[in-house]
Coordinates of C-alpha atoms and ligand atoms in Angstrom, one line a residue:
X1441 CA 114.0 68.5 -113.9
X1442 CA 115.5 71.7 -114.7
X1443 CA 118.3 73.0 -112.5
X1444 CA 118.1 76.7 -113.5
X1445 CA 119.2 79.1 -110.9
X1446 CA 118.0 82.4 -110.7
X1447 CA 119.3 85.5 -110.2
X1448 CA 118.5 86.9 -107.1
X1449 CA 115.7 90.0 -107.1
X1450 CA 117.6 92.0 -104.8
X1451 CA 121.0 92.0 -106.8
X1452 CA 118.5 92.8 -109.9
X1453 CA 117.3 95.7 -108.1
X1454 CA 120.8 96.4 -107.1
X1455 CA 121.8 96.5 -110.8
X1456 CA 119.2 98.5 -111.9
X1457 CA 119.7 100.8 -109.1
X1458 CA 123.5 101.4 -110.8
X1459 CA 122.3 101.5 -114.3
X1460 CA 119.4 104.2 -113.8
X1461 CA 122.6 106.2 -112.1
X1462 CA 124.9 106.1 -114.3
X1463 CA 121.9 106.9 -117.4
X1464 CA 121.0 109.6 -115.4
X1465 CA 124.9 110.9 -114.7
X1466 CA 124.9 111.3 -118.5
X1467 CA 121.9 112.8 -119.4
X1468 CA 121.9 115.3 -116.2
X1469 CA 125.7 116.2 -115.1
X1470 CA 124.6 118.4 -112.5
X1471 CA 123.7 115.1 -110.8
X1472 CA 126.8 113.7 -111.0
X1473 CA 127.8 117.2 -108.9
X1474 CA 125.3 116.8 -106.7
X1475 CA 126.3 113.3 -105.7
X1476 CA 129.7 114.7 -105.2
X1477 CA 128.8 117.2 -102.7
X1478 CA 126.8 114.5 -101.3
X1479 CA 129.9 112.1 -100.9
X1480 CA 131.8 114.7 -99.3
X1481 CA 129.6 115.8 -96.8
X1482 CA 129.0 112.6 -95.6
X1483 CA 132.3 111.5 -95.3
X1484 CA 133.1 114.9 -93.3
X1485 CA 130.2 113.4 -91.0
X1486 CA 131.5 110.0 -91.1
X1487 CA 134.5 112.1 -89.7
X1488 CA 133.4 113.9 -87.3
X1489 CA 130.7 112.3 -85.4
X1490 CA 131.5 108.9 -84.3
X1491 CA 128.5 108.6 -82.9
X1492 CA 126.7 108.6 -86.2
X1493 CA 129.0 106.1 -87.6
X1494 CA 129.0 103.9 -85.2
X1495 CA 125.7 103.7 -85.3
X1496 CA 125.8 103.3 -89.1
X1497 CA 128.0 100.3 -88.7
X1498 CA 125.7 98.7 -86.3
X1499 CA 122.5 99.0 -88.2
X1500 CA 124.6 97.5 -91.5
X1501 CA 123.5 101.1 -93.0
X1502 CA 126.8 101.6 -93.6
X1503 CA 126.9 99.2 -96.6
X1504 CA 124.0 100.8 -98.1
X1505 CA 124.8 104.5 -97.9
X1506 CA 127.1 104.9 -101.0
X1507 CA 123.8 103.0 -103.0
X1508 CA 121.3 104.8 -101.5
X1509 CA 118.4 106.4 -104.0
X1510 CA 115.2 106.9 -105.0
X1511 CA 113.9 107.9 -108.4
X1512 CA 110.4 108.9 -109.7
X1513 CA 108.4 108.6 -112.2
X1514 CA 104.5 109.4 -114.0
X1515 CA 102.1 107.4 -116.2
X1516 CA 99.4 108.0 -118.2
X1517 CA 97.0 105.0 -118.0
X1518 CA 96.5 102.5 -115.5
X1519 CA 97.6 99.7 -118.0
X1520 CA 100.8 101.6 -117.7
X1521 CA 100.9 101.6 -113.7
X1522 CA 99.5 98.1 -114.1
X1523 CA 102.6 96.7 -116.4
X1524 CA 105.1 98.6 -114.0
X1525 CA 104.0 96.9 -111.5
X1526 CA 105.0 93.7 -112.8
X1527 CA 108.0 94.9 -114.1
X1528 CA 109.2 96.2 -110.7
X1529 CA 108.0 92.7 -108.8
X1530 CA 110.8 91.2 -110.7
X1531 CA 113.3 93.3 -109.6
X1532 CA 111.4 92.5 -105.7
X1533 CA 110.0 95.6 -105.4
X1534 CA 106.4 96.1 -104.1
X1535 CA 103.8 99.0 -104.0
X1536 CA 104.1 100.5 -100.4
X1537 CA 102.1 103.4 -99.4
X1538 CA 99.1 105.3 -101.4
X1539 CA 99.6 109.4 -101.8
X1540 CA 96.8 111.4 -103.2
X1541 CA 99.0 114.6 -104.3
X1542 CA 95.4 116.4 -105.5
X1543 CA 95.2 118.4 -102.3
X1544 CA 98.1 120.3 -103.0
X1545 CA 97.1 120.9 -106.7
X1546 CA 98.8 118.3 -108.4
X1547 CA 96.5 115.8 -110.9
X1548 CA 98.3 112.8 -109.7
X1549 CA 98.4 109.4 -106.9
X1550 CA 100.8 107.7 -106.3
X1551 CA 102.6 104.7 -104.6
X1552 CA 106.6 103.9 -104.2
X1553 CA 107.6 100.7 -105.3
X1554 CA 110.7 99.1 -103.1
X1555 CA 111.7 96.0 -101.3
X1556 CA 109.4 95.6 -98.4
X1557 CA 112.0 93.3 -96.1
X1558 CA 115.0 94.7 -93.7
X1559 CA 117.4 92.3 -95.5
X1560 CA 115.9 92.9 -98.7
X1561 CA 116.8 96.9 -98.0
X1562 CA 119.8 96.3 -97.0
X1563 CA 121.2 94.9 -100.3
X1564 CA 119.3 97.2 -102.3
X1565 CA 116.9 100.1 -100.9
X1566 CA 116.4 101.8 -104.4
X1567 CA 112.6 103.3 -104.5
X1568 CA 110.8 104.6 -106.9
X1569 CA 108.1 107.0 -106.6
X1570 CA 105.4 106.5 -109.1
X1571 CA 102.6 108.5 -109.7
X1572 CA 99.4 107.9 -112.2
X1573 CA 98.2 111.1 -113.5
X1574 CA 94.2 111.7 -113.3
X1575 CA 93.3 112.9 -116.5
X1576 CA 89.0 112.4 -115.3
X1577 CA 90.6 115.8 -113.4
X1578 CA 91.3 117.6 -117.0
X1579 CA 88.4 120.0 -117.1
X1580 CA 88.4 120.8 -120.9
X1581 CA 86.8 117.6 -122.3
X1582 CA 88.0 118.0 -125.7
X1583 CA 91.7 117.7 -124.5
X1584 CA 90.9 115.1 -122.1
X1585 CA 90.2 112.9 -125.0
X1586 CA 93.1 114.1 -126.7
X1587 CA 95.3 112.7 -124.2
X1588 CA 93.4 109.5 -123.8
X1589 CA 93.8 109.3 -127.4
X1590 CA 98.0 110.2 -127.3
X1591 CA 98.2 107.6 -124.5
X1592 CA 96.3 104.9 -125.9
X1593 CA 99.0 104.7 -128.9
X1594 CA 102.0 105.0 -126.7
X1595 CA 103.7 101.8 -125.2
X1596 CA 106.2 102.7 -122.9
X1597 CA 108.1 99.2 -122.5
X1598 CA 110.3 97.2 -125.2
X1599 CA 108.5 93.9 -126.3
X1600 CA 111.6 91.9 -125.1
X1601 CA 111.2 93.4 -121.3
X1602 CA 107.2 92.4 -121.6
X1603 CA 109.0 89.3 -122.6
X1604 CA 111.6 89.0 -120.3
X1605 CA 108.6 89.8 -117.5
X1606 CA 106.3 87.3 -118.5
X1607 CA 109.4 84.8 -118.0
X1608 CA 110.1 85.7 -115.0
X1609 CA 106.1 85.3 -114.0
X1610 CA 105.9 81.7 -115.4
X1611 CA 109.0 80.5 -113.9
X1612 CA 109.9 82.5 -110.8
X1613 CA 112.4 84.3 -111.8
X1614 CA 115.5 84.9 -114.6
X1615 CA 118.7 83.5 -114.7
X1616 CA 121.6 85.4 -114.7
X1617 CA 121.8 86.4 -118.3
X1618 CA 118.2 86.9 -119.1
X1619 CA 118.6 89.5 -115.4
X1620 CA 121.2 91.4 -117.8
X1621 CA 119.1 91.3 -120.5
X1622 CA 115.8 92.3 -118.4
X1623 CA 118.2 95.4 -116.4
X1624 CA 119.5 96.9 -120.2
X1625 CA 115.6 96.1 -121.3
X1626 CA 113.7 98.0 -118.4
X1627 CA 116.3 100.9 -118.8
X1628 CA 115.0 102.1 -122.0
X1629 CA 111.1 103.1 -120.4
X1630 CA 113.3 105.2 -118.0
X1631 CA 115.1 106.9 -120.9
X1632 CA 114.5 110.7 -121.4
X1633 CA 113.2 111.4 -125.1
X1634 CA 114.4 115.0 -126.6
X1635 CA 111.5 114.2 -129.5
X1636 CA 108.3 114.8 -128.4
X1637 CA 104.8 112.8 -129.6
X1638 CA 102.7 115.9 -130.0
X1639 CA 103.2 119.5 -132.3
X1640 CA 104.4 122.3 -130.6
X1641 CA 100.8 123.8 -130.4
X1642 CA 99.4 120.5 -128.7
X1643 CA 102.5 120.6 -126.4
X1644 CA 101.4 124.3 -125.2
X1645 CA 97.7 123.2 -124.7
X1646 CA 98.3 120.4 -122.8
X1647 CA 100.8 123.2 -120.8
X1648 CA 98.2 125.2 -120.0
X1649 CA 96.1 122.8 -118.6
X1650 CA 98.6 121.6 -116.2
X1651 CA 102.6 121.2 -116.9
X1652 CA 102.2 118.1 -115.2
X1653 CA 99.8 116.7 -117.7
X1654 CA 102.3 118.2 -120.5
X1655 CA 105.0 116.0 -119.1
X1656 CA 103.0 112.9 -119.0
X1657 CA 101.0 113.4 -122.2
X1658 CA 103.5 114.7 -125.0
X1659 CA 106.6 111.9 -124.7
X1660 CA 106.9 108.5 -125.8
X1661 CA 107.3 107.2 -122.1
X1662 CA 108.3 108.1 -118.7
X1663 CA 111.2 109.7 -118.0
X1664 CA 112.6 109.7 -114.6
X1665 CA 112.8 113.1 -113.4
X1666 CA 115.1 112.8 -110.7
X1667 CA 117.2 110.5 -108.8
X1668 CA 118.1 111.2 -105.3
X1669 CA 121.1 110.5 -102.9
X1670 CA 120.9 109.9 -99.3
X1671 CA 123.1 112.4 -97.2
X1672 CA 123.9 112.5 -93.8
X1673 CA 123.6 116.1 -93.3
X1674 CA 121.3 117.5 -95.7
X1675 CA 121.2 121.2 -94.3
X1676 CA 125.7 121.2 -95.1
X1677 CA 124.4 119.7 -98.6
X1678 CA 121.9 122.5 -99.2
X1679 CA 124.4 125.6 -98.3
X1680 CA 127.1 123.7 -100.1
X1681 CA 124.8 123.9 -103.5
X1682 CA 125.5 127.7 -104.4
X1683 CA 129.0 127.1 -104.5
X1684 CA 128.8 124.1 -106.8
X1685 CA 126.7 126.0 -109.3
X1686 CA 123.4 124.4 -108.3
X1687 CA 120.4 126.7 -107.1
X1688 CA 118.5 124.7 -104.3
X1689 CA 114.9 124.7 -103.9
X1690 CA 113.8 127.8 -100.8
X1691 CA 112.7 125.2 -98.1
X1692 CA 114.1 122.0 -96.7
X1693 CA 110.5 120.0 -96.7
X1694 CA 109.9 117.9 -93.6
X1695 CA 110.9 117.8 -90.3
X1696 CA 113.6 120.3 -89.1
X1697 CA 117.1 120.0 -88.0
X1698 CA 117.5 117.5 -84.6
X1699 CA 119.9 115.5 -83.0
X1700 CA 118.2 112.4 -84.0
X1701 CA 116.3 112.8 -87.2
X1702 CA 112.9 111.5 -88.2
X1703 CA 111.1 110.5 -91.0
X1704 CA 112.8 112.3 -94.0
X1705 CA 114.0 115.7 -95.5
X1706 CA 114.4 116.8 -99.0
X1707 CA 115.6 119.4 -100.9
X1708 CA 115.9 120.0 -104.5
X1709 CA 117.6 121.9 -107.3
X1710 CA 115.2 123.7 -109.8
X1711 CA 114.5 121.6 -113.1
X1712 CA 116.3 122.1 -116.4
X1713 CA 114.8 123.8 -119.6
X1714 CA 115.7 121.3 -122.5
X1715 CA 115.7 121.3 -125.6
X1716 CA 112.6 118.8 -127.3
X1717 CA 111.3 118.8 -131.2
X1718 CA 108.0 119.0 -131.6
X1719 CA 106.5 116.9 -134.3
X1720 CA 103.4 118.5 -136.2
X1721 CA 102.0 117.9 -139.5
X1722 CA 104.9 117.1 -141.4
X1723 CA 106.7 119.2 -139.6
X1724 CA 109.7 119.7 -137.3
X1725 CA 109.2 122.6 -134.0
X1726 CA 112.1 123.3 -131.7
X1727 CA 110.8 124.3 -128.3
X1728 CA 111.9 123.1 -124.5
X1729 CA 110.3 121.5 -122.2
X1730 CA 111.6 121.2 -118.6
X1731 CA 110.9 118.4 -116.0
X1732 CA 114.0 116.8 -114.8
X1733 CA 116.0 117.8 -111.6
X1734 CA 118.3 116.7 -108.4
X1735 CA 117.1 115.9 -105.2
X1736 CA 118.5 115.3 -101.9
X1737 CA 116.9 113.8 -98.9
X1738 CA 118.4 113.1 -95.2
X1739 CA 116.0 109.7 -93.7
X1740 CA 115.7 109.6 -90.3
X1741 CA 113.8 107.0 -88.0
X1742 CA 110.4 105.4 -89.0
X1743 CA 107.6 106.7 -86.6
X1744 CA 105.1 104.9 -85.1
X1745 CA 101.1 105.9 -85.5
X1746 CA 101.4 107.5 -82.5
X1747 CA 104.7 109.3 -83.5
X1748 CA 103.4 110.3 -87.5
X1749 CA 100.1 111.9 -85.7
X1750 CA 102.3 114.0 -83.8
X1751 CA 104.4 114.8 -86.5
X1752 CA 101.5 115.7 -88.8
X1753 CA 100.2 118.2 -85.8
X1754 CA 103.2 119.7 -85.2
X1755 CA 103.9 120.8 -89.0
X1756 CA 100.3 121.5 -89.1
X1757 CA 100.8 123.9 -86.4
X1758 CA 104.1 125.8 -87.7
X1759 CA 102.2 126.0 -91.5
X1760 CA 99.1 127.3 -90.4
X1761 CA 101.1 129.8 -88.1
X1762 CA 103.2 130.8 -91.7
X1763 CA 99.9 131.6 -93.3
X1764 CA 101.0 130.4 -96.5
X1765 CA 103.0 128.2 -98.9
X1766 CA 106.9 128.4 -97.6
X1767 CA 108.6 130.2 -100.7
X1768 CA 112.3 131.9 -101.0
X1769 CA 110.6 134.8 -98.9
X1770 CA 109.5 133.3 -95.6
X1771 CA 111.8 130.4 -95.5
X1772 CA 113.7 132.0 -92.5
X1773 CA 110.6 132.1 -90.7
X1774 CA 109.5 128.9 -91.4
X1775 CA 112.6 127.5 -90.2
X1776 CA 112.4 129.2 -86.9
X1777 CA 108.1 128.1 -86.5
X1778 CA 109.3 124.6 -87.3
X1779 CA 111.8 124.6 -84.7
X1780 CA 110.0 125.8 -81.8
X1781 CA 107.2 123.9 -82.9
X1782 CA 108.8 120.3 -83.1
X1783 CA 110.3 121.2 -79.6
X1784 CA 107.2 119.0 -78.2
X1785 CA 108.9 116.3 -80.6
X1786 CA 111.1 114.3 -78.1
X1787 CA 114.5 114.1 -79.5
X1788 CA 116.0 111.3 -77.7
X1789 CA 116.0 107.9 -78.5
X1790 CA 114.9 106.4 -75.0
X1791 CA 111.8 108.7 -75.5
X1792 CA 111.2 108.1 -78.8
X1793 CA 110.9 104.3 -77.8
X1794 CA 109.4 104.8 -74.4
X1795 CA 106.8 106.8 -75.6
X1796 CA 106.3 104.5 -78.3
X1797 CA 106.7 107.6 -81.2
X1798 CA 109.3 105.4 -83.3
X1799 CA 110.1 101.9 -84.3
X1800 CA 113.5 100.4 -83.7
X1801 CA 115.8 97.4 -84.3
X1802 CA 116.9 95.8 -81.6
X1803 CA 120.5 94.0 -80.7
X1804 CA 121.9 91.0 -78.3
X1805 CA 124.7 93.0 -77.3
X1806 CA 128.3 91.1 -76.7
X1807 CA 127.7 91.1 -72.9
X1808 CA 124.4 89.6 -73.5
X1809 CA 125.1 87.0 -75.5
X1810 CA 128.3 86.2 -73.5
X1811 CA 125.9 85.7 -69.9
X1812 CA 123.9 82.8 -72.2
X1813 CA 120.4 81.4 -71.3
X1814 CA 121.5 80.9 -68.0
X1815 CA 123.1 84.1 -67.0
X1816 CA 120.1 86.5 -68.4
X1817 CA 118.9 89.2 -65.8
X1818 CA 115.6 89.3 -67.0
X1819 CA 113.1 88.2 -69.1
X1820 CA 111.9 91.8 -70.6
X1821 CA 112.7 94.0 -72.4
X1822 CA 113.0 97.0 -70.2
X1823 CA 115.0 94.5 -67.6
X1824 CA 117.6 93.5 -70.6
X1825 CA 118.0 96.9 -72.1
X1826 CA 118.8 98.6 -68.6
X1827 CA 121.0 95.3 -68.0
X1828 CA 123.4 96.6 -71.1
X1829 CA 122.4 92.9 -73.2
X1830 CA 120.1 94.7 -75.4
X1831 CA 120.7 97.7 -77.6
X1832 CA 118.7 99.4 -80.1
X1833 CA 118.9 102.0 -83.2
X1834 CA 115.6 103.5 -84.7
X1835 CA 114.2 102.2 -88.3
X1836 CA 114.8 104.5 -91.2
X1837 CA 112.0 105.5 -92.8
X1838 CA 111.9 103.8 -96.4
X1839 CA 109.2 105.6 -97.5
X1840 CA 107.6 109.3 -98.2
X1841 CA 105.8 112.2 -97.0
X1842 CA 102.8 113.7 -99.4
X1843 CA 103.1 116.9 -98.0
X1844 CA 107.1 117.1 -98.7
X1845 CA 106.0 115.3 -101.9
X1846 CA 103.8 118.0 -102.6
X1847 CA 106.4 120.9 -102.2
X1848 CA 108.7 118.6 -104.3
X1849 CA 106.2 118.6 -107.1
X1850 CA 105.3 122.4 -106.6
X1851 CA 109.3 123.9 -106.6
X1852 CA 109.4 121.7 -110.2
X1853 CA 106.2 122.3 -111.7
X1854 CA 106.7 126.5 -111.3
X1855 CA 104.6 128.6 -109.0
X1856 CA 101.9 128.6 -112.3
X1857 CA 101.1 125.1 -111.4
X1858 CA 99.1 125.3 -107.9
X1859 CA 95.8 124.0 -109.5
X1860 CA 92.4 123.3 -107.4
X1861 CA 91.0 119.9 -107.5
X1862 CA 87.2 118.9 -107.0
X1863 CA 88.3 115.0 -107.4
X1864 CA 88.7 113.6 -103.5
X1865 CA 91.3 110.9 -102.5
X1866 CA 90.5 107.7 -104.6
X1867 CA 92.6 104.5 -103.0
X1868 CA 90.4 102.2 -104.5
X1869 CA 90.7 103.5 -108.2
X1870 CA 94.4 103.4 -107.8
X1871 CA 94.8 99.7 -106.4
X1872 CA 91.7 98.9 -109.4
X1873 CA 94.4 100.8 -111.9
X1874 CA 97.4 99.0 -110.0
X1875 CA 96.3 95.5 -110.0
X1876 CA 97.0 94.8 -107.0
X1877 CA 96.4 96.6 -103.4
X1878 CA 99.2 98.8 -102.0
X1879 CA 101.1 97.6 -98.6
X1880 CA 100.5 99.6 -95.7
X1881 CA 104.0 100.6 -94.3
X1882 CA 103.5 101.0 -90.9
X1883 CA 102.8 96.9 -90.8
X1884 CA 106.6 96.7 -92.6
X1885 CA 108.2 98.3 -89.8
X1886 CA 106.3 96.8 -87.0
X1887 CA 107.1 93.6 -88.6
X1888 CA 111.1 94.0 -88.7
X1889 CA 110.9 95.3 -85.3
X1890 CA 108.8 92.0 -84.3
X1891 CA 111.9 89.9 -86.1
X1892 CA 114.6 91.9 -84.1
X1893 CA 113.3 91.2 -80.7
X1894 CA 112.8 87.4 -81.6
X1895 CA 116.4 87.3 -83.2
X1896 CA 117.5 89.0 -79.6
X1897 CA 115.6 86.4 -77.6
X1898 CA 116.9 83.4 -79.8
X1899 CA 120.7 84.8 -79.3
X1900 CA 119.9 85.3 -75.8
X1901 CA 118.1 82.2 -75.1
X1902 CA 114.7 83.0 -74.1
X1903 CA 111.8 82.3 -75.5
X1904 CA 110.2 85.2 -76.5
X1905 CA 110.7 89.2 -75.7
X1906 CA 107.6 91.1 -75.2
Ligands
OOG361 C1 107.7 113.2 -107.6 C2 107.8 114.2 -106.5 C3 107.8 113.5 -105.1 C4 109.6 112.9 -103.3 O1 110.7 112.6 -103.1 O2 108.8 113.2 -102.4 C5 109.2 113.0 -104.7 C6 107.6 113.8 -108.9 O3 107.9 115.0 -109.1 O4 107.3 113.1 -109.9 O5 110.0 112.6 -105.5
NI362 NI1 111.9 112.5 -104.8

């Protein structure tokens, strides 16, 4: 029988999480700024607001802050997305979430592949945001078969991670040096490429089309174009930019500025022009190319359905008032519409939860588990809560917002890029491309809030907690 141990998914992901860092510290310093500013602002939280660190320190978020990213990512061909899928599962991470980003212009859906389990997150809550571009959206036919043709001769991933991958498949895992191996391995479809696949002339085509399509189409595989540290206070974070040399994006996407946040907010820095060669006919082209940036986001607490309809009505409400996109011009306005508009948002936590407009985690407090099975003052909920033997902190939201998502896209792709789309949402293409469906979210939380309240009753010894 064999006795091999495996190494565990989540320190895989964990490892990875480090490696794309430190890769992308290299090739993009002004990351390596940006997470500075981000270290320092939250400490300065951590600092002043006890409240938010204890909180940290009850949740175990804590642990996961100095760790915390997300990275993305887009393919070409569903055989890509397909293979990616497998080579995330053996890192545990799963395809949450479906985004159609063609309403806002860009030829792309997309999923974000993470750990789907609390404790899972905790050791490792790297994400990345993957999006398949839809080249049946390329008008010009002729270059739509170019690409196909460009993509078909590409592969994106070493034969020793499709190796290392099928290993895992067959026996459930790797063991600790073959996790090494498959870490340094999966790196290298991550990598940027400064040679491109296509001339310089093809490169400008494909441009014109879309600069999305450019990016996918015209390099040997795809790059991640950003990676994205967690911050505490992302509004400190986006006035501190200027003053490190970075240029943020006009708008903070998502919800605005409260007391306790929700859901998520991002800003980014502008991408970099870079240098690429362009290979022609026998021939060598210099020319640039830019798709890789820095991103911030702020998460907040996971909403409920009841809670994300509201959301998606109130910031419906403040963008129809602003009459158009949020650019560098209205942004003061938009700031204000979103503040009065989100003041029919409850912003505090009893609320939030009585209302039933977030998910939370809930906690035998000391007291509570000092009274025992005997001792308890009630059998609910509501009863123990008010009786000080049950606490509770909101979810964070592990996932992502297509409408932030879009404005992400948009600030990167240049003002050139806001498309129109005939093609309508396509789930089912996606999942058919993916091999595999794509978890709904909203079951994740509800789940890890249904294991918190039977963890509190077993500490508090009842049976069950409503
Ligand atoms: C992805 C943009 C979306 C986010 O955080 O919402 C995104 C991309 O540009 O490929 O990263
Ligand atoms: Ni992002």
């Amino acid at each position: 029988m064999s006795t091999a141990r495996f190494a565990s998914r989540d320190e895989i992901r964990a490892s990875f999480s480090r490696a794309m860092s430190q890769m992308y510290q290299q090739e993009v310093p002004l990351y390596g700024t940006l997470m500075e500013l981000v270290a320092e602002t939250n400490q300065g939280v951590l600092a002043n607001q006890p409240a938010v660190a204890e909180s940290l320190q009850r949740t175990g978020e804590i642990e996961r802050l100095d760790m915390e990213r997300h990275g993305a990512i887009r393919v070409g061909t569903p055989a890509e997305l397909a293979t990616l899928a497998r080579l995330f599962a053996v890192m545990g991470m799963q395809p949450v979430g479906y985004y159609d980003l063609t309403p806002a212009g860009v030829p792309v859906h997309s999923t974000a592949f993470r750990a789907v389990h609390e404790d899972a997150l905790q050791v490792s809550p790297f994400r990345v945001f993957t999006s398949l571009l839809r080249l049946e959206l390329i008008g010009d036919a002729q270059l739509r078969a170019f690409a196909e043709q460009v993509l078909a001769k590409r592969s994106i991933f070493t034969p020793r991670v499709l190796e290392l991958i099928e290993q895992s498949e067959r026996d459930g895992g790797l063991n600790a040096s073959d996790a090494e191996a498959f870490v340094q391995q999966a790196l290298e479809t991550f990598r940027w490429h400064s040679t491109a696949t296509v001339s310089l002339a093809e490169y400008q085509q494909l441009l014109a089309q879309h600069r999305l399509i450019a990016d996918v189409v015209a390099f040997r595989g795809p790059h991640i174009n950003h990676l994205t540290p967690r911050t505490l206070d992302i509004d400190t974070v986006q006035s501190g930019m200027p003053r490190k040399g970075i240029t943020p994006k006009a708008v903070v996407e998502g919800p605005p500025r409260r007391q306790h946040p929700i859901l998520l907010r991002q800003t980014s820095f502008k991408a970099l022009q870079e240098p690429i060669t362009f290979v022609g006919q026998g021939v060598s082209e210099s020319g640039s190319h830019s798709a890789r940036f820095g991103e911030i986001e702020q998460r907040g607490a996971a909403l409920t359905p009841r809670g994300r309809a509201l959301y998606d009505q109130l910031l419906n409400v403040a963008r129809d008032e602003l009459g158009e996109f949020p650019n560098e011009a209205n942004s003061v306005r938009y700031a204000e519409l979103l503040e009065k508009t989100f003041k029919d948002f409850p912003d505090d936590l009893d609320s939030m939860r009585r209302q039933d407009l977030a998910y939370f985690r809930y906690f035998p407090t000391a007291k509570g588990i000092a009274a025992g099975s005997a001792g308890q003052p009630a059998k609910d909920l509501e009863g123990l809560i008010a009786a000080g033997h049950i606490a509770f902190e909101p979810l964070v939201y592990e996932d992502f917002l297509p409408v932030s998502a879009a404005g992400i896209f948009q600030s990167n792709l240049g003002d050139d890029a806001q498309a129109h789309y005939q093609g309508n949402s396509n789930r089912e293409q996606f999942q058919q491309a993916l091999g595999r469906e794509t978890i709904d979210e909203l079951a994740l939380y509800a789940d890890t809030q249904r294991r918190s309240l039977q963890d509190c009753a077993n500490r508090l010894g009842l049976a069950a907690l409503a």
